[in-house]
CSV table of C-alpha atoms in Angstrom, one decimal:
chain,number,residue,atom,x,y,z
W,1,MET,CA,-45.5,-8.7,-13.8
W,2,GLN,CA,-42.1,-7.2,-13.3
W,3,ASN,CA,-41.3,-5.7,-9.9
W,4,SER,CA,-41.7,-2.0,-10.1
W,5,THR,CA,-39.2,-1.3,-7.2
W,6,PRO,CA,-36.0,0.0,-8.9
W,7,LEU,CA,-32.7,-1.6,-7.9
W,8,VAL,CA,-30.6,1.0,-6.1
W,9,TYR,CA,-27.2,0.2,-7.4
W,10,ASP,CA,-25.4,2.8,-5.1
W,11,ASP,CA,-26.8,1.0,-2.1
W,12,ILE,CA,-25.2,-2.2,-3.2
W,13,PHE,CA,-21.8,-0.5,-3.8
W,14,ALA,CA,-22.0,1.4,-0.4
W,15,ALA,CA,-22.7,-1.8,1.5
W,16,ALA,CA,-19.7,-3.5,-0.1
W,17,VAL,CA,-17.5,-0.6,0.9
W,18,ASP,CA,-19.0,-0.5,4.5
W,19,GLN,CA,-18.1,-4.2,4.8
W,20,ILE,CA,-14.5,-3.3,4.3
W,21,ARG,CA,-14.7,-0.5,6.7
W,22,ALA,CA,-16.2,-2.8,9.4
W,23,GLU,CA,-13.3,-5.2,8.9
W,24,GLY,CA,-10.8,-2.4,9.3
W,25,ARG,CA,-9.5,-2.9,5.8
W,26,TYR,CA,-10.7,0.4,4.2
W,27,ARG,CA,-7.8,1.9,2.4
W,28,VAL,CA,-7.0,5.6,2.5
W,29,PHE,CA,-4.5,6.9,-0.1
W,30,ASN,CA,-2.1,9.5,1.2
W,31,ASP,CA,-1.9,12.5,-1.1
W,32,LEU,CA,1.8,13.0,-1.5
W,33,GLU,CA,4.0,15.5,-3.5
W,34,ARG,CA,7.4,14.1,-4.1
W,35,MET,CA,10.1,16.7,-4.2
W,36,VAL,CA,13.3,16.5,-6.2
W,37,GLY,CA,16.4,16.7,-4.0
W,38,LYS,CA,14.5,15.7,-0.9
W,39,PHE,CA,14.1,12.0,-1.4
W,40,PRO,CA,12.9,10.1,0.6
W,41,CYS,CA,10.9,13.0,2.0
W,42,ALA,CA,7.7,14.2,0.5
W,43,LEU,CA,4.9,16.8,1.2
W,44,SER,CA,1.8,15.2,2.6
W,45,HIS,CA,-1.3,17.1,1.4
W,46,ARG,CA,-3.2,15.2,4.1
W,47,THR,CA,-1.2,16.7,7.0
W,48,GLY,CA,0.2,19.7,5.2
W,49,GLN,CA,3.7,18.7,6.5
W,50,GLU,CA,6.8,17.2,5.1
W,51,VAL,CA,7.0,13.5,5.8
W,52,VAL,CA,9.6,10.7,5.6
W,53,VAL,CA,8.3,8.0,3.2
W,54,TRP,CA,9.1,4.5,4.4
W,55,CYS,CA,7.0,2.3,2.0
W,56,ALA,CA,7.9,3.4,-1.5
W,57,ASN,CA,8.8,0.8,-4.1
W,58,ASP,CA,11.3,3.3,-5.7
W,59,TYR,CA,13.9,1.3,-3.8
W,60,LEU,CA,17.0,3.1,-5.1
W,61,GLY,CA,15.6,6.6,-5.5
W,62,MET,CA,16.1,6.4,-9.3
W,63,GLY,CA,12.8,8.1,-10.0
W,64,GLN,CA,14.6,11.3,-9.0
W,65,HIS,CA,18.0,10.5,-10.3
W,66,GLU,CA,19.5,13.2,-12.6
W,67,VAL,CA,20.4,10.7,-15.2
W,68,VAL,CA,16.7,9.6,-15.5
W,69,ARG,CA,15.3,13.1,-15.4
W,70,HIS,CA,17.6,14.3,-18.0
W,71,ALA,CA,16.7,11.4,-20.3
W,72,MET,CA,13.0,12.0,-19.9
W,73,THR,CA,13.2,15.7,-20.4
W,74,GLU,CA,15.3,15.3,-23.6
W,75,ALA,CA,12.9,12.8,-25.0
W,76,VAL,CA,9.8,14.8,-24.3
W,77,ASN,CA,11.4,17.9,-25.6
W,78,GLY,CA,12.5,16.1,-28.8
W,79,MET,CA,9.7,13.6,-29.4
W,80,GLY,CA,6.6,15.0,-27.5
W,81,ALA,CA,4.5,13.6,-24.7
W,82,GLY,CA,2.4,10.7,-26.2
W,83,ALA,CA,3.4,7.4,-27.9
W,84,GLY,CA,1.1,7.9,-30.8
W,85,GLY,CA,-1.0,4.7,-30.4
W,86,THR,CA,-0.7,1.1,-29.9
W,87,ARG,CA,2.5,-0.7,-30.9
W,88,ASN,CA,0.6,-1.9,-34.0
W,89,ILE,CA,-0.7,1.6,-34.9
W,90,SER,CA,2.0,4.2,-34.7
W,91,GLY,CA,3.1,3.5,-31.2
W,92,THR,CA,6.4,1.7,-31.9
W,93,HIS,CA,8.8,4.6,-31.4
W,94,HIS,CA,12.5,4.3,-31.4
W,95,LYS,CA,12.9,4.8,-27.6
W,96,ILE,CA,10.8,1.7,-26.8
W,97,VAL,CA,12.9,-0.3,-29.4
W,98,GLU,CA,16.1,0.8,-27.6
W,99,LEU,CA,14.6,-0.1,-24.2
W,100,GLU,CA,13.7,-3.6,-25.4
W,101,ALA,CA,17.3,-4.2,-26.7
W,102,THR,CA,18.6,-3.0,-23.3
W,103,LEU,CA,16.3,-5.4,-21.4
W,104,ALA,CA,17.2,-8.4,-23.5
W,105,GLU,CA,21.0,-7.5,-22.9
W,106,LEU,CA,20.3,-7.1,-19.2
W,107,HIS,CA,18.8,-10.6,-18.9
W,108,GLN,CA,21.0,-12.2,-21.6
W,109,LYS,CA,17.9,-13.3,-23.6
W,110,GLU,CA,17.3,-13.1,-27.3
W,111,ALA,CA,14.4,-10.7,-27.1
W,112,ALA,CA,12.2,-8.5,-24.7
W,113,LEU,CA,8.7,-7.1,-24.8
W,114,VAL,CA,7.6,-4.0,-22.9
W,115,PHE,CA,4.1,-3.6,-21.5
W,116,THR,CA,2.4,-0.8,-19.7
W,117,SER,CA,2.9,-2.2,-16.3
W,118,GLY,CA,4.3,-5.3,-14.5
W,119,TYR,CA,0.8,-6.3,-13.7
W,120,VAL,CA,-0.2,-6.3,-17.4
W,121,ALA,CA,3.0,-8.1,-18.4
W,122,ASN,CA,2.2,-11.0,-16.1
W,123,GLU,CA,-1.5,-11.1,-16.9
W,124,ALA,CA,-1.0,-10.9,-20.7
W,125,ALA,CA,2.0,-13.3,-20.9
W,126,LEU,CA,0.6,-16.0,-18.7
W,127,SER,CA,-2.8,-16.0,-20.1
W,128,THR,CA,-1.5,-16.1,-23.6
W,129,LEU,CA,1.1,-18.9,-22.9
W,130,GLY,CA,-1.5,-21.0,-21.2
W,131,ALA,CA,-4.1,-20.6,-24.0
W,132,MET,CA,-1.6,-21.3,-26.8
W,133,LEU,CA,-0.2,-24.5,-25.4
W,134,PRO,CA,-2.7,-27.3,-26.1
W,135,ASN,CA,-3.8,-29.1,-22.9
W,136,CYS,CA,-1.4,-27.0,-20.8
W,137,VAL,CA,-1.0,-27.3,-17.0
W,138,MET,CA,0.0,-24.3,-15.1
W,139,PHE,CA,1.9,-24.9,-11.8
W,140,SER,CA,1.7,-21.8,-9.5
W,141,ASP,CA,3.3,-20.9,-6.2
W,142,ALA,CA,0.7,-20.3,-3.5
W,143,ASP,CA,2.1,-16.9,-2.8
W,144,ASN,CA,2.3,-15.7,-6.4
W,145,HIS,CA,1.2,-12.1,-7.1
W,146,ALA,CA,-2.4,-11.4,-8.0
W,147,SER,CA,-1.3,-10.5,-11.6
W,148,MET,CA,0.1,-14.0,-12.0
W,149,ILE,CA,-3.0,-15.6,-10.5
W,150,HIS,CA,-5.3,-13.7,-12.8
W,151,GLY,CA,-3.1,-14.4,-15.9
W,152,ILE,CA,-3.2,-18.1,-15.1
W,153,ARG,CA,-7.0,-18.0,-14.6
W,154,GLN,CA,-7.6,-16.2,-17.7
W,155,SER,CA,-5.6,-18.7,-19.7
W,156,GLY,CA,-8.2,-21.3,-19.3
W,157,ALA,CA,-5.5,-23.9,-18.7
W,158,GLU,CA,-5.6,-26.5,-15.8
W,159,LYS,CA,-3.9,-25.1,-12.9
W,160,LYS,CA,-2.2,-26.7,-9.9
W,161,ILE,CA,-1.1,-24.6,-6.9
W,162,PHE,CA,2.0,-25.8,-4.9
W,163,ARG,CA,2.7,-24.8,-1.4
W,164,HIS,CA,4.9,-21.7,-1.1
W,165,ASN,CA,8.5,-22.6,-1.9
W,166,ASP,CA,7.8,-26.3,-1.4
W,167,VAL,CA,9.7,-28.0,-4.1
W,168,ASP,CA,8.7,-31.5,-2.8
W,169,HIS,CA,5.1,-30.6,-3.3
W,170,LEU,CA,5.8,-29.2,-6.7
W,171,ALA,CA,7.6,-32.4,-7.7
W,172,LYS,CA,4.6,-34.5,-6.6
W,173,LEU,CA,2.3,-32.3,-8.6
W,174,LEU,CA,4.5,-32.5,-11.7
W,175,ALA,CA,4.8,-36.3,-11.4
W,176,SER,CA,1.0,-36.6,-11.4
W,177,VAL,CA,0.8,-35.1,-14.9
W,178,ASP,CA,1.6,-36.9,-18.1
W,179,ILE,CA,5.2,-36.0,-19.2
W,180,ARG,CA,3.9,-35.2,-22.8
W,181,ARG,CA,1.5,-32.4,-21.6
W,182,PRO,CA,2.8,-28.9,-21.9
W,183,LYS,CA,3.6,-27.4,-18.4
W,184,ILE,CA,4.5,-24.0,-17.1
W,185,ILE,CA,5.9,-23.4,-13.7
W,186,ALA,CA,5.2,-19.7,-12.5
W,187,PHE,CA,7.0,-18.3,-9.4
W,188,GLU,CA,8.8,-15.3,-8.0
W,189,SER,CA,12.3,-14.5,-7.0
W,190,VAL,CA,11.6,-12.0,-4.1
W,191,TYR,CA,8.2,-12.3,-2.6
W,192,SER,CA,7.2,-8.8,-1.8
W,193,MET,CA,5.3,-9.1,1.4
W,194,ASP,CA,7.5,-11.6,3.3
W,195,GLY,CA,10.7,-10.8,1.6
W,196,ASP,CA,11.8,-14.4,1.1
W,197,ILE,CA,13.4,-15.8,-2.0
W,198,GLY,CA,12.0,-18.4,-4.5
W,199,ARG,CA,14.0,-21.6,-4.9
W,200,ILE,CA,15.0,-20.9,-8.5
W,201,LYS,CA,17.8,-23.6,-8.8
W,202,GLU,CA,15.6,-26.5,-7.6
W,203,ILE,CA,12.5,-25.4,-9.6
W,204,CYS,CA,14.5,-25.1,-12.8
W,205,ALA,CA,15.9,-28.6,-12.1
W,206,LEU,CA,12.4,-30.0,-11.7
W,207,ALA,CA,11.3,-28.2,-14.9
W,208,ARG,CA,14.0,-29.9,-16.9
W,209,GLN,CA,13.1,-33.3,-15.4
W,210,TYR,CA,9.4,-33.0,-16.2
W,211,ASN,CA,9.7,-31.0,-19.4
W,212,ALA,CA,8.2,-27.8,-18.1
W,213,LEU,CA,8.8,-24.1,-19.0
W,214,THR,CA,9.8,-21.8,-16.2
W,215,TYR,CA,8.3,-18.3,-15.8
W,216,LEU,CA,10.1,-16.2,-13.2
W,217,ASP,CA,8.7,-12.9,-11.8
W,218,GLU,CA,11.8,-10.8,-10.8
W,219,VAL,CA,9.7,-7.6,-10.1
W,220,HIS,CA,11.1,-6.9,-6.7
W,221,ALA,CA,14.6,-8.0,-7.6
W,222,VAL,CA,15.5,-6.3,-10.9
W,223,GLY,CA,17.9,-3.4,-10.3
W,224,MET,CA,18.4,-4.7,-6.8
W,225,TYR,CA,20.5,-7.9,-7.1
W,226,GLY,CA,23.2,-9.4,-9.3
W,227,ALA,CA,26.3,-7.8,-10.7
W,228,HIS,CA,24.3,-5.7,-13.2
W,229,GLY,CA,21.0,-5.5,-11.4
W,230,ALA,CA,19.4,-8.3,-13.5
W,231,GLY,CA,18.0,-9.9,-10.3
W,232,ILE,CA,18.3,-13.0,-8.2
W,233,ALA,CA,18.7,-15.3,-11.1
W,234,GLU,CA,21.7,-13.2,-12.2
W,235,ARG,CA,23.2,-13.2,-8.6
W,236,GLU,CA,22.8,-17.0,-8.5
W,237,GLY,CA,24.1,-17.6,-12.0
W,238,LEU,CA,20.7,-19.0,-13.1
W,239,MET,CA,19.5,-16.8,-15.9
W,240,ASP,CA,20.2,-19.3,-18.7
W,241,ASP,CA,18.1,-21.9,-16.7
W,242,VAL,CA,15.0,-19.7,-16.7
W,243,ASP,CA,12.9,-19.7,-19.9
W,244,ILE,CA,10.9,-16.4,-19.3
W,245,ILE,CA,11.9,-13.6,-16.9
W,246,GLN,CA,9.4,-10.9,-16.1
W,247,GLY,CA,10.2,-7.6,-14.5
W,248,THR,CA,9.2,-4.1,-13.8
W,249,LEU,CA,10.4,-0.6,-14.6
W,250,ALA,CA,8.3,0.9,-11.8
W,251,LYS,CA,10.3,-0.2,-8.7
W,252,ALA,CA,14.1,-0.1,-8.6
W,253,TYR,CA,14.2,1.6,-12.0
W,254,GLY,CA,11.9,4.4,-10.7
W,255,VAL,CA,9.7,4.8,-13.7
W,256,ILE,CA,6.7,2.8,-14.9
W,257,GLY,CA,6.1,-0.3,-17.1
W,258,GLY,CA,6.7,-4.0,-17.2
W,259,TYR,CA,8.4,-6.5,-19.5
W,260,ILE,CA,9.2,-10.1,-20.3
W,261,THR,CA,12.5,-11.4,-21.7
W,262,ALA,CA,12.8,-14.8,-23.4
W,263,ARG,CA,13.8,-16.7,-26.5
W,264,ALA,CA,12.8,-14.7,-29.7
W,265,VAL,CA,10.1,-17.1,-30.6
W,266,VAL,CA,8.4,-16.9,-27.3
W,267,VAL,CA,8.4,-13.1,-27.3
W,268,ASP,CA,7.2,-13.0,-30.9
W,269,MET,CA,4.3,-15.2,-30.1
W,270,ILE,CA,3.1,-13.2,-27.1
W,271,ARG,CA,3.6,-9.9,-29.1
W,272,SER,CA,1.4,-11.4,-31.8
W,273,TYR,CA,-1.4,-12.9,-29.6
W,274,ALA,CA,-1.6,-11.2,-26.2
W,275,PRO,CA,-4.7,-8.8,-26.1
W,276,GLY,CA,-3.1,-6.9,-23.2
W,277,PHE,CA,-0.2,-6.0,-25.4
W,278,ILE,CA,-2.0,-5.5,-28.8
W,279,PHE,CA,-4.9,-3.4,-27.7
W,280,THR,CA,-3.3,-0.8,-25.4
W,281,THR,CA,-1.3,2.4,-26.2
W,282,SER,CA,2.4,1.9,-25.6
W,283,LEU,CA,4.7,3.7,-23.1
W,284,PRO,CA,5.4,7.2,-24.2
W,285,PRO,CA,9.0,8.1,-25.5
W,286,ALA,CA,9.9,10.0,-22.3
W,287,VAL,CA,9.0,7.0,-19.9
W,288,ALA,CA,10.9,4.5,-22.2
W,289,ALA,CA,14.0,6.8,-22.3
W,290,GLY,CA,14.0,7.3,-18.6
W,291,ALA,CA,13.7,3.5,-18.0
W,292,ASN,CA,16.5,2.8,-20.4
W,293,ALA,CA,18.7,5.4,-18.7
W,294,SER,CA,18.0,4.0,-15.3
W,295,ILE,CA,18.7,0.4,-16.3
W,296,ARG,CA,22.0,1.4,-18.2
W,297,TYR,CA,23.1,3.4,-15.1
W,298,LEU,CA,22.4,0.5,-12.7
W,299,MET,CA,24.0,-2.0,-14.9
W,300,GLN,CA,27.3,-0.2,-14.3
W,301,SER,CA,26.8,1.1,-10.7
W,302,ASN,CA,26.7,-1.2,-7.6
W,303,ALA,CA,27.0,1.6,-5.1
W,304,GLU,CA,23.3,2.1,-4.8
W,305,ARG,CA,22.7,-1.7,-4.3
W,306,ALA,CA,25.4,-1.9,-1.7
W,307,ALA,CA,24.2,1.0,0.3
W,308,HIS,CA,20.6,-0.2,0.1
W,309,GLN,CA,21.5,-3.6,1.6
W,310,ASP,CA,23.5,-2.0,4.3
W,311,ASN,CA,20.5,0.1,5.4
W,312,ALA,CA,18.0,-2.8,5.2
W,313,ARG,CA,20.4,-4.8,7.5
W,314,LEU,CA,20.7,-1.9,9.9
W,315,LEU,CA,17.0,-1.2,10.1
W,316,LYS,CA,16.2,-4.9,10.7
W,317,SER,CA,18.8,-5.0,13.5
W,318,LEU,CA,17.6,-1.8,15.2
W,319,LEU,CA,13.9,-2.9,15.2
W,320,SER,CA,14.6,-6.4,16.2
W,321,GLU,CA,16.9,-5.3,19.1
W,322,ALA,CA,14.1,-3.0,20.4
W,323,GLY,CA,11.6,-6.0,20.4
W,324,ILE,CA,9.7,-4.9,17.3
W,325,PRO,CA,8.5,-8.1,15.5
W,326,VAL,CA,10.3,-8.0,12.2
W,327,HIS,CA,9.7,-11.0,9.9
W,328,ASP,CA,13.1,-12.4,9.2
W,329,ASN,CA,14.2,-12.7,5.5
W,330,PRO,CA,17.4,-12.3,3.4
W,331,THR,CA,16.2,-9.4,1.4
W,332,HIS,CA,15.5,-5.6,1.4
W,333,ILE,CA,11.8,-6.0,2.5
W,334,VAL,CA,11.3,-5.2,6.2
W,335,PRO,CA,7.8,-6.5,7.2
W,336,VAL,CA,6.9,-5.3,10.7
W,337,MET,CA,4.2,-7.5,11.9
W,338,VAL,CA,1.0,-6.3,13.7
W,339,GLY,CA,-1.5,-9.2,13.2
W,340,ASP,CA,-4.7,-7.0,13.3
W,341,ALA,CA,-6.2,-4.9,10.5
W,342,VAL,CA,-7.5,-2.1,12.9
W,343,LEU,CA,-4.3,-1.9,14.9
W,344,CYS,CA,-2.3,-1.9,11.7
W,345,LYS,CA,-4.3,1.2,10.3
W,346,GLN,CA,-4.1,3.0,13.7
W,347,ALA,CA,-0.4,2.5,13.9
W,348,SER,CA,0.0,3.9,10.4
W,349,ASP,CA,-2.1,6.9,11.1
W,350,LEU,CA,-0.1,7.7,14.3
W,351,LEU,CA,3.1,7.4,12.4
W,352,LEU,CA,1.9,9.9,9.8
W,353,GLU,CA,0.0,12.4,12.0
W,354,GLU,CA,2.3,12.5,15.1
W,355,TYR,CA,5.7,11.5,13.7
W,356,GLY,CA,5.7,12.6,10.1
W,357,MET,CA,6.5,9.1,8.9
W,358,TYR,CA,4.5,7.5,6.1
W,359,VAL,CA,4.1,3.7,6.1
W,360,GLN,CA,1.0,2.3,4.4
W,361,PRO,CA,-0.8,-0.5,6.4
W,362,ILE,CA,-0.8,-3.9,4.5
W,363,ASN,CA,-4.0,-5.8,5.1
W,364,TYR,CA,-6.1,-8.6,3.6
W,365,PRO,CA,-6.4,-9.5,0.7
W,366,THR,CA,-2.7,-8.5,0.0
W,367,VAL,CA,-1.8,-10.7,3.0
W,368,ARG,CA,-3.6,-13.3,4.9
W,369,LYS,CA,-5.9,-12.2,7.8
W,370,GLY,CA,-4.0,-12.3,11.0
W,371,THR,CA,-0.7,-11.4,9.3
W,372,GLU,CA,-1.5,-7.6,8.8
W,373,ARG,CA,1.8,-5.6,8.8
W,374,LEU,CA,3.7,-2.3,8.2
W,375,ARG,CA,5.9,-3.1,5.0
W,376,ILE,CA,8.9,-0.9,5.4
W,377,THR,CA,11.3,-0.5,2.5
W,378,PRO,CA,14.4,1.5,3.5
W,379,THR,CA,16.4,3.1,0.7
W,380,PRO,CA,20.1,4.2,0.4
W,381,PHE,CA,18.9,7.7,1.3
W,382,HIS,CA,17.4,7.0,4.7
W,383,THR,CA,19.9,8.2,7.2
W,384,ASN,CA,20.8,6.5,10.5
W,385,GLU,CA,19.0,9.3,12.3
W,386,MET,CA,15.9,8.5,10.3
W,387,MET,CA,16.1,4.9,11.1
W,388,VAL,CA,16.6,5.5,14.8
W,389,ALA,CA,13.6,7.8,14.9
W,390,LEU,CA,11.4,5.3,13.2
W,391,ARG,CA,12.5,2.6,15.8
W,392,ASP,CA,11.6,4.9,18.7
W,393,ALA,CA,8.3,5.8,17.1
W,394,LEU,CA,7.3,2.2,16.6
W,395,VAL,CA,8.2,1.3,20.2
W,396,GLU,CA,6.1,4.1,21.5
W,397,ILE,CA,3.1,3.2,19.2
W,398,TYR,CA,3.2,-0.5,19.9
W,399,GLY,CA,3.2,0.2,23.6
W,400,ARG,CA,0.4,2.7,23.3
W,401,LEU,CA,-1.9,0.5,21.1
W,402,GLY,CA,-1.0,-2.7,23.1
W,403,ILE,CA,0.3,-4.4,20.0
W,404,ARG,CA,1.9,-7.8,20.8
W,405,TYR,CA,5.6,-8.1,20.9
W,406,ASP,CA,5.6,-11.8,20.3
W,407,ALA,CA,7.8,-11.7,17.3
W,408,ALA,CA,8.1,-15.5,16.9
W,409,GLU,CA,4.3,-16.1,16.9
W,410,LEU,CA,3.6,-13.3,14.4
W,411,ALA,CA,6.5,-14.3,12.1
W,412,ASN,CA,5.3,-17.9,12.0
W,413,ALA,CA,1.8,-16.8,11.1
W,414,ALA,CA,3.2,-15.1,8.1
């Protein structure tokens, strides 16, 4: 006889959320209203006050740039709001075709393919690549983004994880596999939480030695590095060495969407087989037009990149000199280490409520437990006065909450 006691689904869901709360990892989204002409400030509907945003991935403020807004307005007025369907059913409009041509030009590849997000681009491309190559082995950096991890899992291919940025470990893993088996090495250029850089040159050399394809995620680097903003691979003269470059339109370019660029046959295969591409509505014309305008602008202008790097260096210096534990790295990411989920959330709340500064806490599973942090991303538009005010606020809050100032210990834990 079946149990007559009904299963209370909501109790199970509530218990799962309560567990996150107990660990100090419960996430609260700040209701923000960005205001054109006031970047990097926004109206917080949580506090009712204008706040300085310190954690946006709109790294260069292109989401509010006049060139981008004009292109989007013109497109929506001329072509309407929607895309019309999937790319296979009425959704391949001229603006997205133009965007793909620009992306291929940017990365000096034969072709490009646009997806609805960077996450979808990674998941769809990697899962399809691994599934299409018979007996494939996927080699993944231990710190790869969740979208890459999920794509590799979904491929059904054998996977081997190499220690973060450890090319010796990668070489040993590659040597353990038959040279005749298809292989893909998936890694990133800028790792978004620690801000360190992948060893592109060494990994590409290993790929040639062991007959592997290379798949490089440049999400946190496109628009930001290189003479035309194509990323770290462009800056280091290595774009030709990488087989597949993946990027986003949602960070430095200020809009939304993801993409891959590669040889035409690779792009055509993914276009033809990837469910994440085939069965979803494409980006609308206004978004594609805005992204294209943003890329074209940053291909010609280095002023934003230079100012951005100057501000990142200055903020790191200000915080480090004040004893705030900044995880050292060579990029624009400024990880301020806390090392405790509860304290990290408390520090974030105090910054918002008492100082009018918005920095979202970064906790597990985004980072490992014990390495919780405030991930700060200065832009070219944060003033020196804003940076000094942030430093002073962090010094006061660290002292009030009793957060450790042992920079070396926390940085090593990361």
